mmCIF file of C-alpha atoms in Angstrom:
data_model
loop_
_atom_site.group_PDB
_atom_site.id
_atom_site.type_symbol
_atom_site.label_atom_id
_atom_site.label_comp_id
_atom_site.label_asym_id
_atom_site.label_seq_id
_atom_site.Cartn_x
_atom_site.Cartn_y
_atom_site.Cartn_z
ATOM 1 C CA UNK W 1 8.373 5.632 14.936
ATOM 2 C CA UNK W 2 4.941 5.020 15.554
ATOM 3 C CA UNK W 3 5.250 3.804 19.182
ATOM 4 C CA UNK W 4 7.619 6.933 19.602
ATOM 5 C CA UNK W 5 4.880 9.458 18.537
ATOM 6 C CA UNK W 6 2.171 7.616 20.462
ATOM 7 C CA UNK W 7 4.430 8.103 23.600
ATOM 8 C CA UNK W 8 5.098 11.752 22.675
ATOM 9 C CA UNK W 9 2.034 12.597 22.329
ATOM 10 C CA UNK W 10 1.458 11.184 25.909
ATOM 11 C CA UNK W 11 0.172 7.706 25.647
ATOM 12 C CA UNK W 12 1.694 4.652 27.377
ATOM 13 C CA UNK W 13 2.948 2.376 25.481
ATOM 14 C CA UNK W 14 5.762 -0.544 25.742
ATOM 15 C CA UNK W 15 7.594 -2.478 22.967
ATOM 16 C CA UNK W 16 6.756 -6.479 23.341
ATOM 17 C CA UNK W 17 10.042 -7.868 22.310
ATOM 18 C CA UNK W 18 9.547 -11.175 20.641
ATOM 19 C CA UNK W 19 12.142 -14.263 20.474
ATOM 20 C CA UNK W 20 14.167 -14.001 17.201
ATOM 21 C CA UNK W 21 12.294 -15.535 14.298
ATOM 22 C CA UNK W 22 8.523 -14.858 15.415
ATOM 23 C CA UNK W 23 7.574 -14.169 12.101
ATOM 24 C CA UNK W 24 9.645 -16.816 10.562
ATOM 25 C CA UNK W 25 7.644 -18.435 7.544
ATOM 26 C CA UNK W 26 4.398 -19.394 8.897
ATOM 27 C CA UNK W 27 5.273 -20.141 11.909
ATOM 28 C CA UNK W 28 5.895 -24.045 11.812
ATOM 29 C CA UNK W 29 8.277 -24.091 14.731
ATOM 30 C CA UNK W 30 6.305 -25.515 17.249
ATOM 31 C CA UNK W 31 8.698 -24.489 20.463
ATOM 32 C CA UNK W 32 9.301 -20.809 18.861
ATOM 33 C CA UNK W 33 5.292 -20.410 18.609
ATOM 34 C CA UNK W 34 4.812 -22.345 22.573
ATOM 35 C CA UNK W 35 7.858 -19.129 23.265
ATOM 36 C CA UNK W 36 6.138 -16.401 21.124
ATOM 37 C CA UNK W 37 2.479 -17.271 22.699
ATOM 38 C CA UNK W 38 4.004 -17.524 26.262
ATOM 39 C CA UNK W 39 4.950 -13.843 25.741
ATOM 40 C CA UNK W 40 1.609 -12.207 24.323
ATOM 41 C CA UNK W 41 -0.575 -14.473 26.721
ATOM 42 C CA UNK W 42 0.945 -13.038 30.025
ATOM 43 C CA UNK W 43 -0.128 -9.211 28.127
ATOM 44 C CA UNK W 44 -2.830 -7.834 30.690
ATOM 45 C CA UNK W 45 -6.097 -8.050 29.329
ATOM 46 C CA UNK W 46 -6.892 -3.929 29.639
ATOM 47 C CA UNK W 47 -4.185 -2.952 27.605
ATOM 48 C CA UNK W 48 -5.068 -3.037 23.755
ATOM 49 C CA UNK W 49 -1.989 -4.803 21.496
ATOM 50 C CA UNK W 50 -0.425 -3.357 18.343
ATOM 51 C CA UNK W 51 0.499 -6.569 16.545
ATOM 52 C CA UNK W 52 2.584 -6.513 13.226
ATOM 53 C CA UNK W 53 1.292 -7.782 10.489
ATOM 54 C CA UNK W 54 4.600 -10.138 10.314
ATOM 55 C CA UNK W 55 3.663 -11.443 12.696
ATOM 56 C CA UNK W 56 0.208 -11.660 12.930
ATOM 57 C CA UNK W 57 0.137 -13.440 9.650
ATOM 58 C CA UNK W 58 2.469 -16.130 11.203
ATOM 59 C CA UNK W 59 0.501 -16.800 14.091
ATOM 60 C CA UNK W 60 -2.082 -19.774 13.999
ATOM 61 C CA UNK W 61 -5.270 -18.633 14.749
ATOM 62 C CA UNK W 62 -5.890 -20.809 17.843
ATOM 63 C CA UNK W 63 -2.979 -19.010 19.498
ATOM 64 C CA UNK W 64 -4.268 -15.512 18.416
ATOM 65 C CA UNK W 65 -7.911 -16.403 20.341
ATOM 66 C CA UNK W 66 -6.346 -17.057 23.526
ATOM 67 C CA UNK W 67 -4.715 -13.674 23.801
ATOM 68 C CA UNK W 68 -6.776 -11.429 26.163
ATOM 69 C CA UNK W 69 -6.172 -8.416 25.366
ATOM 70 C CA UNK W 70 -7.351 -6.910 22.363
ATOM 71 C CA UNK W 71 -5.483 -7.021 18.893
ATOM 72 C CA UNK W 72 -5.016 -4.027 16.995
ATOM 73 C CA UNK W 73 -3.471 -5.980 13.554
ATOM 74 C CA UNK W 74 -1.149 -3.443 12.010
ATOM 75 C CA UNK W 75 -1.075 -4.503 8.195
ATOM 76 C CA UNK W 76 1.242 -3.761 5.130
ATOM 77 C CA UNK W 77 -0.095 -6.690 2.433
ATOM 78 C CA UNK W 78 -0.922 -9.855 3.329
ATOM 79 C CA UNK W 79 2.063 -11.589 3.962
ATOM 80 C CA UNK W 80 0.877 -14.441 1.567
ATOM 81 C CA UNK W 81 1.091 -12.279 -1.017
ATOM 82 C CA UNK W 82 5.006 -11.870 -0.606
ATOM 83 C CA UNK W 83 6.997 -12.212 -3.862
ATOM 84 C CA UNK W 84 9.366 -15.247 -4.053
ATOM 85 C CA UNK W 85 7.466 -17.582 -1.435
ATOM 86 C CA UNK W 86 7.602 -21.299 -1.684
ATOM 87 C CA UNK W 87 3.668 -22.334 -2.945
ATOM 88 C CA UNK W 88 2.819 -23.996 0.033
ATOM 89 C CA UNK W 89 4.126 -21.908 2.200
ATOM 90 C CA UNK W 90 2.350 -18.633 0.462
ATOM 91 C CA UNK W 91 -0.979 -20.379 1.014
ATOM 92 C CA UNK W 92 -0.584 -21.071 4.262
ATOM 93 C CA UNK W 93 0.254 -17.964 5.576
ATOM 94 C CA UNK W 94 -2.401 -16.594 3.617
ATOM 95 C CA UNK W 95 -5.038 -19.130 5.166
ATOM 96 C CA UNK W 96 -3.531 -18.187 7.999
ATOM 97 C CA UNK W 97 -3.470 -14.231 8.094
ATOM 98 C CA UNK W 98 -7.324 -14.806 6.722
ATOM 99 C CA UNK W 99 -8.537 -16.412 9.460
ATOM 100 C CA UNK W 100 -6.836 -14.164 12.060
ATOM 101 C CA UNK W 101 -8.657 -10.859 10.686
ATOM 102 C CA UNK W 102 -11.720 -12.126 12.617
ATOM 103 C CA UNK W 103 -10.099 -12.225 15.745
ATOM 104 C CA UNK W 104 -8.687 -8.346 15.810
ATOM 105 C CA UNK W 105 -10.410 -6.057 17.652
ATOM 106 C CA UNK W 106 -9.289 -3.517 14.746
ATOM 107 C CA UNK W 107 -7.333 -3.456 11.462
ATOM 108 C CA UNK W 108 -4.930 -0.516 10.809
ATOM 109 C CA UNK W 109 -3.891 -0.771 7.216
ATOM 110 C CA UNK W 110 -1.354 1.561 5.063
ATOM 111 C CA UNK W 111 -3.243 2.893 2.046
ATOM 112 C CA UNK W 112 -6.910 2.516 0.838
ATOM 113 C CA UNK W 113 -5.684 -0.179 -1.696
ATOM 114 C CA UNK W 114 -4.568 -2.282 1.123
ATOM 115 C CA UNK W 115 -7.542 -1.993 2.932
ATOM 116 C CA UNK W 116 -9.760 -3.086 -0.057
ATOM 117 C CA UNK W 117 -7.418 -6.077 -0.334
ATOM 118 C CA UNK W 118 -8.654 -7.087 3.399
ATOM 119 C CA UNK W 119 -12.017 -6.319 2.496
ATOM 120 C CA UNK W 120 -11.776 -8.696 -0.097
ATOM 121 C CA UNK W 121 -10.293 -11.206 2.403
ATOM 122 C CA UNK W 122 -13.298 -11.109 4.358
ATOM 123 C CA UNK W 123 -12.646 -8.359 6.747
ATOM 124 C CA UNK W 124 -15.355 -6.211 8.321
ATOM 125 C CA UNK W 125 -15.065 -3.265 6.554
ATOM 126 C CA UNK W 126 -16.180 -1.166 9.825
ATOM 127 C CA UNK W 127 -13.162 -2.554 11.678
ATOM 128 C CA UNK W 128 -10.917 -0.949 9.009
ATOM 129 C CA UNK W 129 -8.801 2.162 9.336
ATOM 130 C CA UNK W 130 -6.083 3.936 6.938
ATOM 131 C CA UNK W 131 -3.467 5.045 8.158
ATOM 132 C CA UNK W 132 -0.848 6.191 5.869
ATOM 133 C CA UNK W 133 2.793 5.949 6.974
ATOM 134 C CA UNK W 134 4.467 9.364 7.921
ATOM 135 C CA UNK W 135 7.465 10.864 6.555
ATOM 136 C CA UNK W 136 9.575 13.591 8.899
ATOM 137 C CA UNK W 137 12.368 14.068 6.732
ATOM 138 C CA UNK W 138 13.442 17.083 4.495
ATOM 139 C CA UNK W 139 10.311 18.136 2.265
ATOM 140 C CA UNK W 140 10.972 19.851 -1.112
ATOM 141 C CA UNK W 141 14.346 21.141 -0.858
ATOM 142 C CA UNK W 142 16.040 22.791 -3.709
ATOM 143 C CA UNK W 143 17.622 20.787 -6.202
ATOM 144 C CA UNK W 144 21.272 19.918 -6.321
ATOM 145 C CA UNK W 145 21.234 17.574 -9.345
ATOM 146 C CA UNK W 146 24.442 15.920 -10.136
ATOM 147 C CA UNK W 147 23.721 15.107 -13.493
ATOM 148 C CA UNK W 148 21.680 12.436 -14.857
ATOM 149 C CA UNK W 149 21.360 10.120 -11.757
ATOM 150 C CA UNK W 150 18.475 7.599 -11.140
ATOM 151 C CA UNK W 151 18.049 6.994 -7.798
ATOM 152 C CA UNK W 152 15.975 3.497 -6.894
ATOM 153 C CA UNK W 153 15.484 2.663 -3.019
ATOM 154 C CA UNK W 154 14.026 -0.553 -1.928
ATOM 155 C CA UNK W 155 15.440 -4.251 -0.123
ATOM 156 C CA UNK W 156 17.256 -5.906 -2.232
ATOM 157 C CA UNK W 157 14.183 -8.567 -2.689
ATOM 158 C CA UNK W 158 12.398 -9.901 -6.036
ATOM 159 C CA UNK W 159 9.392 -7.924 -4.708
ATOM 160 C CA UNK W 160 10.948 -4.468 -5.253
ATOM 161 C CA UNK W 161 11.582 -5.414 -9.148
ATOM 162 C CA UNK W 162 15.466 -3.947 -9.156
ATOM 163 C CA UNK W 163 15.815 -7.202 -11.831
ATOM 164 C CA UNK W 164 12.928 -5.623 -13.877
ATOM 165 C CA UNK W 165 14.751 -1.926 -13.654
ATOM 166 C CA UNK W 166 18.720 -3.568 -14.071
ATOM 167 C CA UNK W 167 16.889 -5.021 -17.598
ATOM 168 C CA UNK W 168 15.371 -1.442 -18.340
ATOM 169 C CA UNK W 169 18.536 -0.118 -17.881
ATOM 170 C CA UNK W 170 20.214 -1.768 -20.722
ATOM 171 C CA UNK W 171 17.573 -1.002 -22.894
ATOM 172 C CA UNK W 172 18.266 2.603 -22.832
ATOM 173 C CA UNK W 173 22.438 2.504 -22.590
ATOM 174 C CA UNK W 174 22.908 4.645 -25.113
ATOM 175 C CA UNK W 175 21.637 7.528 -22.958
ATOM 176 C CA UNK W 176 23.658 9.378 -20.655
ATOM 177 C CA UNK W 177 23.105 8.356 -16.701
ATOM 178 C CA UNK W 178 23.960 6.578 -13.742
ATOM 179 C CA UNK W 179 22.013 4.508 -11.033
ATOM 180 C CA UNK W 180 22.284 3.785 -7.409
ATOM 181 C CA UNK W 181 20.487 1.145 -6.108
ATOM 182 C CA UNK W 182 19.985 1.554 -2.142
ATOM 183 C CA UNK W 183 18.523 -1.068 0.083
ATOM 184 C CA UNK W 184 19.879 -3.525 2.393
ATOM 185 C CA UNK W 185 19.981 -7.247 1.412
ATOM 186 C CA UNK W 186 16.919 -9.166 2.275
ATOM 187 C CA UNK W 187 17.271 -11.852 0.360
ATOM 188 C CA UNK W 188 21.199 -12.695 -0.365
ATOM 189 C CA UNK W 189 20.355 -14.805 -3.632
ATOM 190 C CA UNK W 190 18.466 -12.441 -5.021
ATOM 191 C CA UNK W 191 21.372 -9.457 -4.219
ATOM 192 C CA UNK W 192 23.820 -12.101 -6.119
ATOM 193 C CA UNK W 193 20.855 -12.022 -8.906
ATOM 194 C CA UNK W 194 21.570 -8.446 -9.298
ATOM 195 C CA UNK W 195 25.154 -8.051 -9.169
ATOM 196 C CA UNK W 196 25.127 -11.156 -12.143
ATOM 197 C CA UNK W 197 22.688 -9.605 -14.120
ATOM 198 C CA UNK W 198 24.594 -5.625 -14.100
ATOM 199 C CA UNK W 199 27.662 -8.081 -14.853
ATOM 200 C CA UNK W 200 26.189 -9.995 -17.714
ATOM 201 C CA UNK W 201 24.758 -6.649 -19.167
ATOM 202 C CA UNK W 202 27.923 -4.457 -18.867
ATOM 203 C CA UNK W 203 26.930 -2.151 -16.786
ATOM 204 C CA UNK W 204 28.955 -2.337 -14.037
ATOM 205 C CA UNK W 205 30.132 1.024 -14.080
ATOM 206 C CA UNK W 206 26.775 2.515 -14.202
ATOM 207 C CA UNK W 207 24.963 0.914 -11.762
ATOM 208 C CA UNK W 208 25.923 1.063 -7.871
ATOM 209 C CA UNK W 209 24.335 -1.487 -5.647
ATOM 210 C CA UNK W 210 24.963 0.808 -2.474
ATOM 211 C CA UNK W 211 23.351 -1.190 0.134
ATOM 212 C CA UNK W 212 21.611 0.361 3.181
ATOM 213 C CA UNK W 213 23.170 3.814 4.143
ATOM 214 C CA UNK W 214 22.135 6.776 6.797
ATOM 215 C CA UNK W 215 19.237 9.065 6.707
ATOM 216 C CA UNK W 216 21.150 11.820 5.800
ATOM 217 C CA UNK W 217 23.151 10.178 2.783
ATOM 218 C CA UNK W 218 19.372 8.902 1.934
ATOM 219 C CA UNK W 219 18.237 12.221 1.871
ATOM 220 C CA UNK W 220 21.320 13.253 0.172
ATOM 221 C CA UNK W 221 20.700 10.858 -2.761
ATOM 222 C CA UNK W 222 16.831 11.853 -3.199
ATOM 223 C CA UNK W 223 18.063 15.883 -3.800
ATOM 224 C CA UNK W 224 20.911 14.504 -6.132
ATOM 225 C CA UNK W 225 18.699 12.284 -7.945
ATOM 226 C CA UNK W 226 17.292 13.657 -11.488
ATOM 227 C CA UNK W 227 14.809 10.773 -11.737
ATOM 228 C CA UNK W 228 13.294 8.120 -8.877
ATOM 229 C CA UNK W 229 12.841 4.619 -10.479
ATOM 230 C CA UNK W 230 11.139 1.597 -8.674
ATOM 231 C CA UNK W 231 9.894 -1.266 -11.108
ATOM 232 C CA UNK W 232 8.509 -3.061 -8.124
ATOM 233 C CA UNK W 233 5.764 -5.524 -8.243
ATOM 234 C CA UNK W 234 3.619 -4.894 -5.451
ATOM 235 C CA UNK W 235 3.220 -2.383 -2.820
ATOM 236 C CA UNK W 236 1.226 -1.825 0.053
ATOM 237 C CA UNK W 237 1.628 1.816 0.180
ATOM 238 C CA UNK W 238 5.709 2.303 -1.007
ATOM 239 C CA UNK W 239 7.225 4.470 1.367
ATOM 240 C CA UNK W 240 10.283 5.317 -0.808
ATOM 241 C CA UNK W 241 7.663 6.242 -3.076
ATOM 242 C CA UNK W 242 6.591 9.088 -0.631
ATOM 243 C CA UNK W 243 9.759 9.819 0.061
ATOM 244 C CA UNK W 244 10.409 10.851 -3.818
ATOM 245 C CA UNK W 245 7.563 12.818 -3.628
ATOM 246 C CA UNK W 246 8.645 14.486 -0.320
ATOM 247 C CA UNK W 247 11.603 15.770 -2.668
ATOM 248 C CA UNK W 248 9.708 17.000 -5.236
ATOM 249 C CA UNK W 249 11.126 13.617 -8.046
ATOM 250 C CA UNK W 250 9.672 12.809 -11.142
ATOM 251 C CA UNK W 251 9.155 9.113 -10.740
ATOM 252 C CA UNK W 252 9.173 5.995 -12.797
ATOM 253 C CA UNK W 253 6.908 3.014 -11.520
ATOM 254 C CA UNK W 254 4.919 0.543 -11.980
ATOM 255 C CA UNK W 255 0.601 -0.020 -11.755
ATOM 256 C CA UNK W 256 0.471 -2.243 -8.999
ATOM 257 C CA UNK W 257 -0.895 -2.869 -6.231
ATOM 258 C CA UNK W 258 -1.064 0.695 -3.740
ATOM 259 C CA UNK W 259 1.431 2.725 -6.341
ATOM 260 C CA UNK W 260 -1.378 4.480 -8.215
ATOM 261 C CA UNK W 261 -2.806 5.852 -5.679
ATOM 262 C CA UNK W 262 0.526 6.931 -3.887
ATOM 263 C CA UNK W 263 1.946 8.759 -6.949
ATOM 264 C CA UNK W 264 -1.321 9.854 -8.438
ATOM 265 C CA UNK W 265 -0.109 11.943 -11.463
ATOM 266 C CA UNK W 266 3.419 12.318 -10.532
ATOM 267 C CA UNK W 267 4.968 9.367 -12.020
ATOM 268 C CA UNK W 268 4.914 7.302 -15.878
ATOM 269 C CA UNK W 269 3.727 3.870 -14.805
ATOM 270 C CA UNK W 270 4.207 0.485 -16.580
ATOM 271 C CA UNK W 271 2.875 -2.617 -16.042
ATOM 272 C CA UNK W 272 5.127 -4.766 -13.819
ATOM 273 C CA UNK W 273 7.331 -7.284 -15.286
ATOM 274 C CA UNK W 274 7.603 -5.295 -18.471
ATOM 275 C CA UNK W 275 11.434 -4.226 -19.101
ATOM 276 C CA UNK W 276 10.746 -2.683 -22.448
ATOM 277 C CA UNK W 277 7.532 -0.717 -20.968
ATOM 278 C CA UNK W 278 9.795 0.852 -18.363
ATOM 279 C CA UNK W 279 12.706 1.599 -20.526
ATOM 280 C CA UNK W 280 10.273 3.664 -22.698
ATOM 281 C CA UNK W 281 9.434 6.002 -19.614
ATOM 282 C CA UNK W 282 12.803 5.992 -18.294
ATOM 283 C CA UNK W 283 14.318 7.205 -21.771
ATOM 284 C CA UNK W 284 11.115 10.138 -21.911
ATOM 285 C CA UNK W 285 12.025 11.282 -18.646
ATOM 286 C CA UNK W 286 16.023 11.416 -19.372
ATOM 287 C CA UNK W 287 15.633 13.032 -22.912
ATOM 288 C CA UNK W 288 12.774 15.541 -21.878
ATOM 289 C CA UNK W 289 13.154 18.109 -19.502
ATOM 290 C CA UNK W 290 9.763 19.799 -19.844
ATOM 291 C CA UNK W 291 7.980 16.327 -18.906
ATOM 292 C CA UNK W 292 10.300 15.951 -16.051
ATOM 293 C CA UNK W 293 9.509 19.659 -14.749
ATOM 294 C CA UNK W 294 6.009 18.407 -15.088
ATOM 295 C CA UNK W 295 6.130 15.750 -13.114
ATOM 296 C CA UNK W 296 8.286 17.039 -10.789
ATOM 297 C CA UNK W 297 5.636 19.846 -9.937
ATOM 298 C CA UNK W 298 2.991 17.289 -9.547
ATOM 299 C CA UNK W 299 5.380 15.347 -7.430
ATOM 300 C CA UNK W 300 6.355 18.246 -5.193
ATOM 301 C CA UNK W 301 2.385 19.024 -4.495
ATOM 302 C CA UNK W 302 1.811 15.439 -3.433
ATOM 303 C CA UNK W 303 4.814 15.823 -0.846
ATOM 304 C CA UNK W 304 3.867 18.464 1.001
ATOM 305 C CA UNK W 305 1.021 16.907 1.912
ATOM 306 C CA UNK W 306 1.597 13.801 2.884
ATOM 307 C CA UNK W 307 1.683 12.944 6.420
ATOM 308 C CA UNK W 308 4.789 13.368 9.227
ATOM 309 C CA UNK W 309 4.866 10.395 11.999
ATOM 310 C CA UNK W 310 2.812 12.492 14.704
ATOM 311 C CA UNK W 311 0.074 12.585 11.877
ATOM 312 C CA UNK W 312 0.186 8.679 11.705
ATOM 313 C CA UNK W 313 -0.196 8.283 15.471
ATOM 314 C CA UNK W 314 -3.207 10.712 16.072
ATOM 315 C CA UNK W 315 -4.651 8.047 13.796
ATOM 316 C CA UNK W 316 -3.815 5.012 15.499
ATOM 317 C CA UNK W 317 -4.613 6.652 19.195
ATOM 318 C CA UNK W 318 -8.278 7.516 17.437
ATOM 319 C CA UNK W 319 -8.909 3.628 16.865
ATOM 320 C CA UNK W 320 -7.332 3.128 20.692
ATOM 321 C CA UNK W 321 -9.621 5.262 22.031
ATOM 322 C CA UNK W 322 -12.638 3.919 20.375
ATOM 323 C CA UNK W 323 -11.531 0.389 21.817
ATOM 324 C CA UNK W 324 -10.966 1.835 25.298
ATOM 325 C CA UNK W 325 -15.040 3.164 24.638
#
């Protein structure tokens, strides 16, 4: 989307389409990093690079210094940080993604949390920029509630916490609601985690794993939804967290990493990890309606600011510009 609004708005710009598996876990293959670096190197040195931060994490730092063109790093969390990683491999990419922040020209992060997380990496703060992640979809449409639904959007990865909201769940069954869980599966273990755990709790017909679905059945479920619920454990920025907003939803969430400062006072937070914490704001939120209109107003106010795509881009083309200066 970004590249699509930076074209729009009448920049040139190509998508670099790397082998299959260029962000694979630290990059360790040596013949898929020779085949990734064989690509980037022949880049012509005038022409500034938007690299991931998927892959720019994975890339050893030696390889990243012989590109000639300059690196714009494009950065959700550091990739070390990523729930569920073996040790080792955690700390390498993290040794990794550290060393590499010296060698981009500029570092376009997602929220002001993530960028103090770089800053505590050892970035230069002066080569930081925020860009939040736009949102062009429907903004604060009228309700069509369909009774007490939760809705919950995120991959189906330990990450996103869906474990952490399944347990929640239980603890507040003698309430009145259902839940859909959509994401696609990122991690299949995990996915057969989930479907175990609504099994072993008996809540099968309550809870929906309904896997990735369209923008407009997305959309759908956000203006059906009564509550949004995401008991995940980090988050760079949490776009489905902007999303709720964008439709006005009284959320449920957790204090972690970027959420605070994406939901500001539009959402009952718990700690992460804490089932019985997040039960206790889900059952507020489905007993009261007055603290659900409440949040829901906040929520709505937060939305319709929050920035669309083209927003995103004038952003990036800004720190473009100042490289091309």
């Amino acid at each position: 989307r970004l590249l699509e609004e930076l074209q729009a708005a009448g920049r040139e710009g190509t998508h670099i389409a790397l082998p299959a598996g260029a962000a694979a876990a630290a990059g360790q293959d040596a013949a898929l990093r020779r085949e990734v670096s064989g690509v980037l190197e022949a880049l012509p040195p005038d022409r500034p690079l938007i690299l991931d931060g998927l892959v720019f994490a994975a890339m050893h730092p030696e390889a990243l210094a012989r590109l000639s063109c300059p690196v714009v790093a494009m950065l959700h969390h550091p990739m070390g940080m990523e729930q569920g990683l073996p040790a080792d491999v955690a700390a390498r990419l993290l040794e990794q993604e550290t060393a590499n922040l010296s060698l981009a020209a500029e570092i376009v992060v997602t929220s002001p949390h993530t960028r103090q997380t770089y800053i505590g990496l050892g970035a230069d703060p002066a080569r930081i920029t925020v860009a939040l992640p736009g949102y062009d979809g429907p903004r604060d449409l009228p309700r069509v509630e369909a009774g007490p639904r939760i809705l919950s959007v995120g991959l189906l990865a330990p990450r996103k916490g869906h474990d952490v909201l399944i347990r929640a769940l239980a603890l507040v069954s003698d309430l009145d609601w259902s839940v859909r869980i959509v994401g696609k599966t990122h991690s299949p273990a995990y996915a057969d985690e989930l479907a175990a755990l609504i099994a072993e709790l008996g809540l099968r017909h309550r809870v929906a794993l309904a896997g990735e679905v369209s923008d407009a059945a997305l959309a759908e479920a956000y203006r059906s939804a009564r509550i949004f619920a995401l008991a995940t454990r980090y988050e760079g920025y949490g776009m489905a967290l902007a999303e709720a907003l964008c439709h006005g939803l009284p959320i449920v969430s957790c204090a972690t990493g970027a959420v605070p400062g994406t939901v500001g006072q539009a959402a009952l937070l718990a700690a992460p990890d804490d089932p019985e914490a997040f039960a206790a704001h889900l059952r507020t939120l489905l007993r009261s309606r007055t603290a659900r209109d409440e949040l829901a107003t906040r929520s709505r106010a937060l939305g319709r600011a929050l920035p669309r795509w083209k927003d995103t881009a004038a952003v990036m083309g800004r720190v473009l510009d100042g490289l091309r200066r």
